[in-house]
C-alpha positions as a LaTeX table, in Angstrom:
\begin{tabular}{lrrr}
\hline
Residue & $x$ (\AA) & $y$ (\AA) & $z$ (\AA) \\
\hline
Leu1 & $-6.06$ & $-3.86$ & 15.21 \\
Thr2 & $-6.89$ & $-7.03$ & 16.83 \\
Glu3 & $-8.13$ & $-5.36$ & 19.35 \\
Asn4 & $-10.18$ & $-2.11$ & 17.76 \\
Ser5 & $-12.13$ & $-1.81$ & 15.08 \\
Ala6 & $-10.64$ & $-0.31$ & 11.46 \\
Ser7 & $-12.89$ & 2.96 & 12.55 \\
Asp8 & $-11.36$ & 3.20 & 15.93 \\
Tyr9 & $-8.13$ & 2.15 & 14.75 \\
Val10 & $-8.00$ & 5.17 & 12.09 \\
Thr11 & $-9.30$ & 7.46 & 14.77 \\
Glu12 & $-6.46$ & 6.75 & 16.76 \\
Ala13 & $-3.61$ & 6.83 & 14.12 \\
Thr14 & $-4.40$ & 9.50 & 12.81 \\
Ala15 & $-4.58$ & 11.63 & 16.47 \\
Trp16 & $-1.29$ & 9.56 & 16.69 \\
Ile17 & 0.10 & 11.04 & 13.82 \\
Glu18 & $-1.45$ & 14.78 & 14.56 \\
Ala19 & 0.73 & 14.71 & 18.16 \\
Glu20 & 3.36 & 13.88 & 17.20 \\
Arg21 & 3.98 & 16.78 & 14.52 \\
Ala22 & 2.83 & 18.73 & 17.32 \\
Arg23 & 5.75 & 17.88 & 19.59 \\
Trp24 & 8.25 & 17.71 & 16.65 \\
Thr25 & 6.89 & 21.83 & 16.10 \\
Ala26 & 6.93 & 22.43 & 19.60 \\
Leu27 & 11.25 & 20.56 & 19.71 \\
Ser28 & 11.43 & 22.90 & 16.36 \\
Val29 & 12.46 & 19.40 & 14.75 \\
Pro30 & 14.55 & 20.34 & 11.54 \\
Ser31 & 12.32 & 19.96 & 8.70 \\
Ala32 & 14.54 & 17.77 & 6.92 \\
Thr33 & 14.49 & 15.19 & 10.25 \\
Glu34 & 10.86 & 16.14 & 9.88 \\
Lys35 & 9.72 & 14.61 & 7.06 \\
Gln36 & 11.97 & 11.92 & 7.92 \\
Leu37 & 9.70 & 10.91 & 10.87 \\
Asp38 & 6.52 & 11.64 & 9.06 \\
Asp39 & 7.32 & 9.02 & 6.33 \\
Leu40 & 8.30 & 6.46 & 8.94 \\
Leu41 & 5.60 & 7.40 & 10.90 \\
Lys42 & 2.92 & 6.89 & 8.31 \\
Lys43 & 4.64 & 3.66 & 7.15 \\
Glu44 & 4.17 & 1.83 & 9.97 \\
Leu45 & 0.44 & 3.23 & 10.99 \\
Ile46 & $-1.06$ & 3.53 & 7.43 \\
Glu47 & 0.88 & 2.23 & 4.50 \\
Ala48 & 1.37 & $-1.66$ & 7.04 \\
His49 & $-2.35$ & $-2.14$ & 7.54 \\
Ala50 & $-3.59$ & $-0.53$ & 4.70 \\
Glu51 & $-4.62$ & $-3.78$ & 2.77 \\
Tyr52 & $-6.08$ & $-5.31$ & 5.82 \\
Leu53 & $-7.83$ & $-1.91$ & 6.82 \\
Val54 & $-10.37$ & $-2.85$ & 3.88 \\
Thr55 & $-10.44$ & $-6.44$ & 3.93 \\
Met56 & $-11.09$ & $-6.40$ & 8.23 \\
Glu57 & $-13.36$ & $-8.73$ & 8.95 \\
Asn58 & $-17.01$ & $-6.94$ & 10.33 \\
Ser59 & $-14.99$ & $-3.56$ & 10.58 \\
Gly60 & $-13.15$ & $-3.08$ & 7.49 \\
Phe61 & $-13.67$ & $-0.70$ & 4.36 \\
Asn62 & $-15.49$ & $-3.78$ & 2.14 \\
Val63 & $-17.99$ & $-3.63$ & 4.98 \\
Leu64 & $-18.22$ & 0.02 & 5.79 \\
Leu65 & $-19.33$ & 0.05 & 1.92 \\
Lys66 & $-22.09$ & $-2.69$ & 2.21 \\
Asp67 & $-23.17$ & $-0.86$ & 5.39 \\
Glu68 & $-23.02$ & 2.87 & 3.81 \\
Lys69 & $-21.02$ & 4.69 & 6.49 \\
Ile70 & $-20.29$ & 7.31 & 4.44 \\
Glu71 & $-18.06$ & 9.24 & 6.86 \\
Glu72 & $-15.79$ & 6.52 & 9.07 \\
Met73 & $-14.99$ & 5.51 & 5.52 \\
Arg74 & $-14.14$ & 9.04 & 4.63 \\
Gln75 & $-12.16$ & 9.36 & 7.61 \\
Met76 & $-10.18$ & 5.99 & 5.87 \\
Tyr77 & $-10.21$ & 7.89 & 2.76 \\
Asp78 & $-8.45$ & 10.70 & 4.37 \\
Leu79 & $-6.05$ & 8.53 & 6.10 \\
Leu80 & $-4.69$ & 6.82 & 3.52 \\
Ser81 & $-4.76$ & 9.27 & 1.01 \\
Thr82 & $-1.94$ & 10.94 & 3.14 \\
Val83 & 0.37 & 8.15 & 1.54 \\
Pro84 & 1.18 & 8.91 & $-2.14$ \\
Ser85 & 1.77 & 5.42 & $-3.51$ \\
Ile86 & $-1.38$ & 4.03 & $-1.34$ \\
Lys87 & $-3.47$ & 7.13 & $-3.19$ \\
Glu88 & $-1.70$ & 6.51 & $-6.29$ \\
Gln89 & $-3.16$ & 2.61 & $-6.30$ \\
Asn90 & $-6.50$ & 3.81 & $-5.52$ \\
Val91 & $-6.54$ & 0.93 & $-2.92$ \\
Leu92 & $-10.49$ & 1.99 & $-1.70$ \\
Ala93 & $-11.92$ & 2.92 & $-5.10$ \\
Glu94 & $-10.87$ & $-0.48$ & $-6.62$ \\
Ala95 & $-12.54$ & $-2.14$ & $-3.28$ \\
Met96 & $-15.24$ & $-0.13$ & $-4.24$ \\
Lys97 & $-14.85$ & $-1.11$ & $-7.69$ \\
Lys98 & $-15.24$ & $-5.03$ & $-6.52$ \\
Gln99 & $-18.19$ & $-4.11$ & $-4.66$ \\
Val100 & $-20.22$ & $-2.70$ & $-7.89$ \\
Glu101 & $-19.05$ & $-5.66$ & $-9.77$ \\
Ser102 & $-20.10$ & $-8.20$ & $-7.37$ \\
Asp103 & $-23.57$ & $-6.36$ & $-6.67$ \\
Gly104 & $-24.36$ & $-5.93$ & $-10.44$ \\
Ser105 & $-23.34$ & $-9.76$ & $-10.98$ \\
Ala106 & $-25.92$ & $-10.54$ & $-8.47$ \\
Leu107 & $-28.52$ & $-8.41$ & $-10.05$ \\
Phe108 & $-28.29$ & $-10.40$ & $-13.49$ \\
Gly109 & $-28.72$ & $-13.54$ & $-11.17$ \\
Asn110 & $-32.08$ & $-12.87$ & $-9.92$ \\
Leu111 & $-32.61$ & $-11.56$ & $-13.50$ \\
Lys112 & $-31.76$ & $-14.76$ & $-14.83$ \\
Glu113 & $-33.38$ & $-17.02$ & $-12.18$ \\
Asp114 & $-36.64$ & $-14.68$ & $-13.02$ \\
Thr115 & $-37.05$ & $-13.59$ & $-9.37$ \\
Ile116 & $-37.05$ & $-10.30$ & $-10.60$ \\
Asp117 & $-38.36$ & $-8.49$ & $-13.91$ \\
Ala118 & $-36.61$ & $-5.79$ & $-16.68$ \\
Thr119 & $-37.99$ & $-2.87$ & $-14.54$ \\
Ile120 & $-36.98$ & $-3.80$ & $-10.96$ \\
Phe121 & $-33.78$ & $-4.86$ & $-12.70$ \\
Ile122 & $-33.63$ & $-1.03$ & $-13.98$ \\
Gln123 & $-34.70$ & $-0.15$ & $-10.21$ \\
Glu124 & $-32.47$ & $-1.76$ & $-8.42$ \\
Ile125 & $-29.66$ & $-0.46$ & $-11.22$ \\
Leu126 & $-30.71$ & 2.93 & $-10.00$ \\
Lys127 & $-30.45$ & 2.57 & $-6.70$ \\
Met128 & $-26.85$ & 1.19 & $-7.10$ \\
Thr129 & $-25.95$ & 4.56 & $-9.43$ \\
Gln130 & $-27.32$ & 6.84 & $-6.84$ \\
Lys131 & $-25.87$ & 5.05 & $-3.62$ \\
Tyr132 & $-22.27$ & 4.55 & $-5.39$ \\
Gln133 & $-22.56$ & 8.23 & $-6.58$ \\
Lys134 & $-22.93$ & 9.42 & $-2.98$ \\
Ile135 & $-20.45$ & 7.82 & $-1.78$ \\
Leu136 & $-18.25$ & 8.72 & $-4.72$ \\
Arg137 & $-19.25$ & 12.15 & $-3.51$ \\
Asp138 & $-19.55$ & 12.61 & 0.17 \\
Val139 & $-15.91$ & 10.16 & 0.52 \\
Phe140 & $-13.88$ & 10.25 & $-2.04$ \\
Gly141 & $-14.81$ & 14.11 & $-3.20$ \\
Gly142 & $-16.02$ & 13.35 & $-6.29$ \\
Glu143 & $-11.60$ & 12.51 & $-7.09$ \\
Phe144 & $-11.56$ & 12.00 & $-11.06$ \\
Gln145 & $-9.80$ & 8.55 & $-10.65$ \\
Val146 & $-12.04$ & 7.69 & $-8.54$ \\
Thr147 & $-15.05$ & 8.94 & $-10.72$ \\
Arg148 & $-13.72$ & 7.20 & $-13.70$ \\
Ile149 & $-13.19$ & 3.51 & $-12.11$ \\
Leu150 & $-16.57$ & 3.66 & $-10.69$ \\
Gln151 & $-18.31$ & 4.02 & $-14.14$ \\
Met152 & $-15.45$ & 1.75 & $-15.61$ \\
Ser153 & $-17.14$ & $-0.38$ & $-13.00$ \\
Phe154 & $-20.30$ & $-0.12$ & $-13.90$ \\
Glu155 & $-19.51$ & $-0.28$ & $-17.75$ \\
Lys156 & $-18.50$ & $-4.15$ & $-16.88$ \\
Phe157 & $-20.80$ & $-5.95$ & $-15.21$ \\
Leu158 & $-23.77$ & $-3.98$ & $-16.95$ \\
Asn159 & $-22.23$ & $-5.28$ & $-20.29$ \\
Lys160 & $-21.66$ & $-9.13$ & $-19.83$ \\
Asp161 & $-24.89$ & $-9.76$ & $-20.70$ \\
Thr162 & $-27.13$ & $-7.42$ & $-23.51$ \\
Lys163 & $-29.85$ & $-8.29$ & $-21.59$ \\
Ala164 & $-29.32$ & $-4.87$ & $-20.05$ \\
Ser165 & $-29.91$ & $-3.07$ & $-23.29$ \\
Ser166 & $-33.19$ & $-5.11$ & $-23.19$ \\
Cys167 & $-34.34$ & $-4.46$ & $-19.94$ \\
Leu168 & $-33.75$ & $-0.76$ & $-20.62$ \\
Ala169 & $-36.01$ & $-0.65$ & $-22.93$ \\
Ser170 & $-38.91$ & $-2.56$ & $-21.30$ \\
Tyr171 & $-38.40$ & $-0.47$ & $-18.37$ \\
Thr172 & $-38.58$ & 3.03 & $-20.76$ \\
Asp173 & $-41.59$ & 1.07 & $-22.33$ \\
Asp174 & $-43.40$ & 0.63 & $-18.80$ \\
Leu175 & $-42.61$ & 4.20 & $-17.85$ \\
Met176 & $-44.10$ & 5.37 & $-21.14$ \\
Arg177 & $-47.05$ & 3.08 & $-21.10$ \\
Lys178 & $-47.98$ & 3.96 & $-17.65$ \\
Lys179 & $-45.39$ & 5.97 & $-14.83$ \\
Leu180 & $-45.65$ & 9.02 & $-16.78$ \\
Lys181 & $-49.56$ & 9.76 & $-16.46$ \\
Asp182 & $-50.29$ & 13.00 & $-14.48$ \\
Leu183 & $-47.06$ & 13.29 & $-14.12$ \\
Lys184 & $-45.59$ & 17.02 & $-13.99$ \\
Glu185 & $-42.96$ & 18.14 & $-16.19$ \\
Pro186 & $-40.12$ & 17.92 & $-13.56$ \\
Glu187 & $-40.52$ & 14.77 & $-12.64$ \\
Val188 & $-41.41$ & 13.24 & $-15.71$ \\
Asn189 & $-37.80$ & 14.64 & $-16.60$ \\
Glu190 & $-36.21$ & 13.09 & $-13.63$ \\
Leu191 & $-37.53$ & 9.90 & $-14.98$ \\
Leu192 & $-36.42$ & 10.28 & $-18.63$ \\
Asn193 & $-32.60$ & 11.21 & $-17.00$ \\
Asn194 & $-33.02$ & 8.22 & $-15.34$ \\
Val195 & $-32.85$ & 5.90 & $-18.78$ \\
Val196 & $-30.08$ & 8.62 & $-19.62$ \\
Val197 & $-27.89$ & 7.27 & $-16.65$ \\
Val198 & $-28.36$ & 3.25 & $-17.35$ \\
Phe199 & $-28.20$ & 4.17 & $-21.23$ \\
Arg200 & $-24.77$ & 6.16 & $-20.91$ \\
Tyr201 & $-23.25$ & 2.79 & $-19.25$ \\
Ile202 & $-24.20$ & 0.34 & $-22.35$ \\
Ala203 & $-22.34$ & $-0.81$ & $-24.99$ \\
Asp204 & $-25.58$ & $-2.73$ & $-27.31$ \\
Lys205 & $-27.14$ & 0.53 & $-27.86$ \\
Asp206 & $-28.40$ & $-1.35$ & $-31.02$ \\
Ile207 & $-30.03$ & $-3.11$ & $-28.83$ \\
Phe208 & $-31.81$ & $-1.05$ & $-26.50$ \\
Glu209 & $-32.86$ & 1.01 & $-29.63$ \\
Glu210 & $-34.28$ & $-1.90$ & $-31.51$ \\
Thr211 & $-36.21$ & $-2.84$ & $-28.63$ \\
Tyr212 & $-37.58$ & 0.75 & $-28.13$ \\
Arg213 & $-39.11$ & 0.80 & $-31.46$ \\
Glu214 & $-40.52$ & $-2.53$ & $-30.83$ \\
His215 & $-42.47$ & $-1.54$ & $-27.54$ \\
Leu216 & $-42.87$ & 1.81 & $-29.61$ \\
Ala217 & $-44.96$ & 0.57 & $-32.23$ \\
Lys218 & $-47.16$ & $-1.89$ & $-29.90$ \\
Arg219 & $-47.43$ & 1.75 & $-27.80$ \\
Leu220 & $-49.19$ & 3.48 & $-31.13$ \\
Leu221 & $-51.24$ & 0.29 & $-32.42$ \\
Asn222 & $-52.16$ & 0.68 & $-29.27$ \\
Arg223 & $-52.67$ & 4.03 & $-28.47$ \\
Gln224 & $-51.02$ & 3.94 & $-25.52$ \\
Leu225 & $-48.95$ & 7.15 & $-26.06$ \\
Leu226 & $-48.91$ & 8.74 & $-23.12$ \\
Ser227 & $-46.78$ & 12.11 & $-23.62$ \\
His228 & $-45.73$ & 12.76 & $-27.57$ \\
Asp229 & $-43.11$ & 15.18 & $-25.55$ \\
Ala230 & $-41.65$ & 12.40 & $-23.72$ \\
Glu231 & $-41.40$ & 10.02 & $-26.97$ \\
Lys232 & $-39.65$ & 13.07 & $-29.01$ \\
Thr233 & $-36.91$ & 13.22 & $-25.82$ \\
Val234 & $-36.21$ & 9.74 & $-25.98$ \\
\hline
\end{tabular}
């Protein structure tokens, strides 16, 4: 590991395990003995290095996650998942959870410093959901436990501050006043579905509804209703 990247180590460890298994088959090693050897090999090659593979500087899972190296993350997940204790601990999913919360906290920081507005904040949240949903699907195979961990990570950072609810209402108001103009129904539905994605995460739904009603009243007064159907949907 000191001489290779984390991905190189995963590739070599996977090949080594496969070669050893082939050798045991060729030698007709008894199944009980083969299992003992397999467990020992996994303990030495995988379990002993699992944590380091996550945190390894410049090439560990945390780095792959930031760089969205899907195939390399998937190979690491496949290898580590062969060890039941690592799979039960959701080592890689927990690392992803920490990164989601870190990304989210950074967005809130930008919002509080006024370097981004409510609309950009929600747009960035949507980019995050798309990014991590792809990772969930292509790296973790949509595994239920990982799906739940990812959901909880979004809920945790979005509900640290009630601003997420009011930002979502402002984002929706911006859609209703400007963005939906001249769009076809599938495009409108996609944008409204994005609102629902974030809405499901937030706990302060009352704040969203109250702020949304205030925006709606202003749109009615200013005759800025672009789509009655969209308003009804929301």
